[in-house]
Amino acid sequence: MRRLATTTAALLLLSGTAFAQASFDQVVKDLEQQGYTNIETVRATNQFQIRAQRGGEFRQLVYDPKTGKLLSDEVVPLQDRDQLRDMDGDGDGVPDRDRDQDRDRVDAPDGGSSGGSGASSGRGN
């Protein structure tokens, strides 16, 4: 009896995973039928992302991989897609990996630099 319960529980867990995978595959097919291209899937422990492009828009769907529940569905203009990948959460739309010293220098209201080493950026301030 205990063996039957263990086997049944294992089958239920596996069937849920297989069902979720089949659902994600169907989402990809649906996106293709809607004209989306450059479809990529990203699997992580706590989420499953599907990213796609159509015309001038970028779409990102995020699912719970265990339940298959849709957590978010974002559509932004293609040029704004990095806002969805802004991992530092400051809302500036610039992923940390794209930062450099010149772009990050902020001019103080008095015309001086509010940070950095004080060296000129070569912009002719």
XYZ file of N, CA and C in Angstrom:
375
model
N 0.822 -1.192 0.000
C 0.000 0.000 0.000
C 0.868 1.260 0.000
N 1.909 1.264 0.821
C 2.802 2.419 0.886
C 3.496 2.630 -0.457
N 3.878 1.527 -1.113
C 4.540 1.609 -2.421
C 3.597 2.227 -3.456
N 2.331 1.871 -3.416
C 1.347 2.411 -4.348
C 1.195 3.920 -4.139
N 1.152 4.355 -2.899
C 1.017 5.781 -2.608
C 2.247 6.550 -3.089
N 3.434 5.999 -2.892
C 4.665 6.649 -3.344
C 4.704 6.731 -4.859
N 4.338 5.666 -5.523
C 4.319 5.642 -6.989
C 3.292 6.636 -7.529
N 2.132 6.673 -6.916
C 1.085 7.600 -7.352
C 1.549 9.047 -7.181
N 2.172 9.354 -6.039
C 2.672 10.711 -5.802
C 3.732 11.080 -6.830
N 4.632 10.156 -7.131
C 5.678 10.432 -8.131
C 5.065 10.668 -9.499
N 4.088 9.884 -9.874
C 3.431 10.067 -11.169
C 2.705 11.406 -11.247
N 2.068 11.802 -10.154
C 1.387 13.094 -10.137
C 2.369 14.240 -10.311
N 3.503 14.160 -9.622
C 4.519 15.211 -9.756
C 5.061 15.262 -11.180
N 5.369 14.115 -11.740
C 5.901 14.070 -13.102
C 4.869 14.525 -14.117
N 3.623 14.138 -13.918
C 2.600 14.542 -14.882
C 2.374 16.047 -14.819
N 2.507 16.652 -13.616
C 2.386 18.110 -13.508
C 3.499 18.809 -14.252
N 4.719 18.290 -14.131
C 5.857 18.857 -14.847
C 5.683 18.687 -16.346
N 5.264 17.493 -16.759
C 5.051 17.241 -18.183
C 3.928 18.120 -18.712
N 2.881 18.305 -17.911
C 1.776 19.161 -18.322
C 2.239 20.604 -18.481
N 3.029 21.076 -17.518
C 3.541 22.448 -17.596
C 4.411 22.613 -18.837
N 5.287 21.646 -19.116
C 6.148 21.724 -20.301
C 5.314 21.763 -21.575
N 4.293 20.913 -21.635
C 3.419 20.895 -22.809
C 2.714 22.238 -22.965
N 2.330 22.849 -21.842
C 1.674 24.154 -21.883
C 2.627 25.220 -22.417
N 3.890 25.196 -21.983
C 4.870 26.176 -22.453
C 5.124 25.985 -23.942
N 5.196 24.737 -24.379
C 5.373 24.466 -25.808
C 4.204 25.029 -26.609
N 3.002 24.914 -26.050
C 1.819 25.445 -26.728
C 1.868 26.972 -26.788
N 2.364 27.604 -25.732
C 2.493 29.069 -25.732
C 3.427 29.504 -26.860
N 4.548 28.804 -27.020
C 5.497 29.131 -28.093
C 4.819 28.981 -29.452
N 4.078 27.905 -29.636
C 3.361 27.692 -30.907
C 2.342 28.804 -31.155
N 1.624 29.187 -30.097
C 0.639 30.263 -30.225
C 1.303 31.580 -30.613
N 2.451 31.878 -30.005
C 3.172 33.101 -30.343
C 3.618 33.075 -31.804
N 4.111 31.928 -32.258
C 4.515 31.799 -33.667
C 3.325 32.051 -34.584
N 2.151 31.516 -34.241
C 0.952 31.722 -35.057
C 0.501 33.178 -35.052
N 0.835 33.906 -33.998
C 0.486 35.322 -33.908
C 1.505 36.212 -34.612
N 2.545 35.598 -35.214
C 3.533 36.363 -35.958
C 4.778 36.745 -35.187
N 4.955 36.226 -33.996
C 6.154 36.529 -33.220
C 7.340 35.728 -33.748
N 8.510 36.334 -33.697
C 9.747 35.691 -34.128
C 10.783 35.847 -33.024
N 11.976 35.322 -33.268
C 13.069 35.392 -32.280
C 12.572 34.974 -30.900
N 11.830 33.890 -30.847
C 11.273 33.400 -29.586
C 12.358 32.648 -28.835
N 12.568 33.044 -27.592
C 13.546 32.353 -26.750
C 12.893 32.009 -25.421
N 13.319 30.891 -24.863
C 12.816 30.471 -23.565
C 13.981 30.433 -22.587
N 13.696 30.868 -21.372
C 14.704 30.885 -20.315
C 14.101 30.162 -19.115
N 14.761 29.086 -18.716
C 14.287 28.296 -17.579
C 15.150 28.582 -16.363
N 14.489 28.832 -15.264
C 15.182 29.034 -13.990
C 14.439 28.219 -12.934
N 14.996 28.171 -11.755
C 14.382 27.383 -10.691
C 12.993 27.892 -10.336
N 12.838 29.204 -10.259
C 11.566 29.751 -9.787
C 10.728 30.442 -10.858
N 11.195 30.437 -12.112
C 10.383 31.020 -13.179
C 10.802 30.510 -14.543
N 9.873 30.610 -15.464
C 10.095 30.213 -16.841
C 9.695 31.417 -17.686
N 10.635 31.943 -18.480
C 10.367 33.132 -19.282
C 10.312 32.772 -20.757
N 9.406 33.412 -21.461
C 9.328 33.298 -22.908
C 9.404 34.721 -23.436
N 10.378 34.971 -24.316
C 10.590 36.303 -24.896
C 10.429 36.200 -26.401
N 9.775 37.199 -26.993
C 9.522 37.149 -28.428
C 9.407 38.565 -28.993
N 9.583 38.671 -30.307
C 9.474 39.958 -31.001
C 8.440 39.851 -32.115
N 7.739 40.952 -32.351
C 6.821 41.052 -33.486
C 6.782 42.506 -33.905
N 7.149 42.747 -35.163
C 7.176 44.122 -35.640
C 8.077 44.956 -34.761
N 7.538 46.017 -34.201
C 8.321 46.891 -33.345
C 8.084 46.661 -31.871
N 7.593 45.464 -31.496
C 7.333 45.223 -30.082
C 8.084 44.010 -29.555
N 8.334 44.047 -28.263
C 9.009 42.969 -27.543
C 8.045 42.496 -26.460
N 7.861 41.182 -26.368
C 6.935 40.619 -25.381
C 7.673 39.634 -24.494
N 7.406 39.712 -23.200
C 8.004 38.793 -22.237
C 6.906 38.239 -21.341
N 6.787 36.924 -21.342
C 5.832 36.234 -20.487
C 6.621 35.479 -19.425
N 6.169 35.549 -18.174
C 6.852 34.875 -17.077
C 5.840 33.950 -16.399
N 6.250 32.674 -16.261
C 5.391 31.649 -15.680
C 6.044 31.023 -14.456
N 5.195 30.509 -13.570
C 5.667 29.661 -12.480
C 5.857 28.275 -13.088
N 7.073 27.729 -13.067
C 7.312 26.450 -13.736
C 6.628 25.256 -13.059
N 6.280 25.393 -11.805
C 5.643 24.279 -11.093
C 4.156 24.196 -11.375
N 3.514 25.352 -11.444
C 2.064 25.364 -11.624
C 1.651 25.713 -13.049
N 2.550 26.342 -13.799
C 2.204 26.802 -15.137
C 1.427 28.108 -15.129
N 1.262 28.709 -13.961
C 0.503 29.956 -13.833
C 1.280 31.118 -14.449
N 0.584 31.942 -15.236
C 1.176 33.138 -15.819
C 1.352 34.182 -14.733
N 2.608 34.603 -14.504
C 2.915 35.596 -13.475
C 2.914 37.013 -14.033
N 3.404 37.184 -15.269
C 3.367 38.499 -15.903
C 3.426 38.349 -17.417
N 2.863 39.337 -18.096
C 2.849 39.389 -19.559
C 3.073 40.852 -19.933
N 4.284 41.171 -20.361
C 4.663 42.550 -20.663
C 4.898 42.711 -22.157
N 4.370 43.783 -22.721
C 4.627 44.138 -24.113
C 5.133 45.579 -24.115
N 6.327 45.781 -24.685
C 6.917 47.117 -24.752
C 7.461 47.337 -26.162
N 7.626 48.601 -26.557
C 8.290 48.853 -27.836
C 9.671 48.201 -27.838
N 10.090 47.701 -28.978
C 11.344 46.963 -29.083
C 12.520 47.750 -28.516
N 12.584 49.062 -28.754
C 13.708 49.849 -28.255
C 13.684 49.980 -26.731
N 12.554 49.681 -26.075
C 12.446 49.783 -24.619
C 12.566 48.436 -23.918
N 12.940 47.385 -24.634
C 12.947 46.047 -24.046
C 13.909 45.914 -22.873
N 14.957 46.730 -22.815
C 15.895 46.634 -21.697
C 15.247 47.041 -20.381
N 14.127 47.778 -20.437
C 13.432 48.110 -19.197
C 12.955 46.858 -18.491
N 12.626 45.819 -19.257
C 12.206 44.567 -18.649
C 13.385 43.823 -18.048
N 14.582 44.158 -18.471
C 15.777 43.474 -17.994
C 16.589 44.351 -17.046
N 15.995 45.419 -16.551
C 16.670 46.355 -15.644
C 16.763 45.717 -14.267
N 17.789 44.914 -14.081
C 17.882 44.067 -12.909
C 18.216 44.810 -11.620
N 18.717 46.043 -11.692
C 19.046 46.733 -10.450
C 17.823 47.400 -9.835
N 16.706 47.418 -10.557
C 15.456 47.892 -10.001
C 15.354 49.388 -9.793
N 16.289 50.166 -10.346
C 16.217 51.604 -10.140
C 15.304 52.290 -11.162
N 14.778 51.511 -12.121
C 13.809 52.047 -13.051
C 14.374 52.941 -14.130
N 15.699 53.005 -14.270
C 16.260 53.881 -15.291
C 16.294 53.223 -16.668
N 15.936 51.951 -16.735
C 15.902 51.267 -18.013
C 17.263 50.889 -18.552
N 18.296 51.082 -17.771
C 19.647 50.749 -18.220
C 20.156 49.582 -17.383
N 20.309 48.417 -17.999
C 20.862 47.302 -17.235
C 22.262 47.646 -16.756
N 22.623 47.184 -15.592
C 23.930 47.503 -15.016
C 25.079 47.146 -15.940
N 24.933 46.062 -16.717
C 26.021 45.635 -17.594
C 26.310 46.656 -18.696
N 25.362 47.577 -18.979
C 25.532 48.557 -20.046
C 26.083 49.891 -19.554
N 26.426 49.979 -18.308
C 26.899 51.249 -17.760
C 28.381 51.456 -18.060
N 28.749 52.705 -18.215
C 30.158 53.073 -18.307
C 30.328 54.419 -17.610
N 31.547 54.815 -17.373
C 31.800 56.012 -16.559
C 31.244 57.277 -17.197
N 31.394 57.456 -18.502
C 30.930 58.678 -19.136
C 29.412 58.812 -19.094
N 28.721 57.743 -19.367
C 27.265 57.809 -19.388
C 26.682 57.978 -18.004
N 27.386 57.534 -16.983
C 26.853 57.561 -15.639
C 27.167 58.841 -14.891
N 28.067 59.663 -15.435
C 28.410 60.912 -14.765
C 27.194 61.826 -14.778
N 26.867 62.367 -13.627
C 25.722 63.253 -13.505
C 26.246 64.654 -13.251
N 25.829 65.609 -14.084
C 26.255 66.986 -13.881
C 25.430 67.629 -12.767
N 26.123 68.295 -11.861
C 25.458 69.005 -10.770
C 24.785 70.249 -11.339
N 23.770 70.785 -10.641
C 23.059 71.965 -11.140
C 23.964 73.169 -11.369
N 25.099 73.263 -10.642
C 25.981 74.416 -10.813
C 26.941 74.244 -11.987
N 26.772 73.136 -12.747
C 27.617 72.926 -13.916
C 28.804 72.029 -13.656
N 29.077 71.733 -12.379
C 30.192 70.848 -12.040
C 29.756 69.400 -12.066
N 30.694 68.535 -11.892
C 30.398 67.108 -11.866
C 30.089 66.694 -10.451
N 29.047 65.886 -10.288
C 28.667 65.445 -8.951
C 29.245 64.087 -8.610
N 30.267 63.684 -9.294
C 30.854 62.388 -8.993
C 32.061 62.162 -9.859
N 32.677 61.034 -9.695
C 33.831 60.699 -10.521
C 35.093 61.336 -9.984
N 36.148 61.282 -10.767
C 37.450 61.749 -10.323
C 37.696 63.212 -10.637
N 36.734 63.862 -11.274
C 36.915 65.261 -11.623
C 37.563 65.430 -12.983
N 37.922 64.352 -13.630
C 38.532 64.435 -14.951
C 37.471 64.781 -15.981
N 37.871 65.498 -16.980
C 36.952 65.890 -18.038
C 36.556 64.682 -18.858
N 35.291 64.654 -19.264
C 34.816 63.540 -20.070
C 35.077 63.784 -21.549
N 35.603 64.966 -21.898
C 35.877 65.273 -23.297
C 34.655 65.761 -24.045
N 33.631 66.162 -23.309
C 32.397 66.617 -23.953
C 32.350 68.135 -24.119
N 33.374 68.820 -23.695
C 33.423 70.274 -23.854
C 32.508 71.006 -22.909
N 32.511 70.657 -21.631
C 31.641 71.298 -20.637
C 31.980 72.733 -20.480
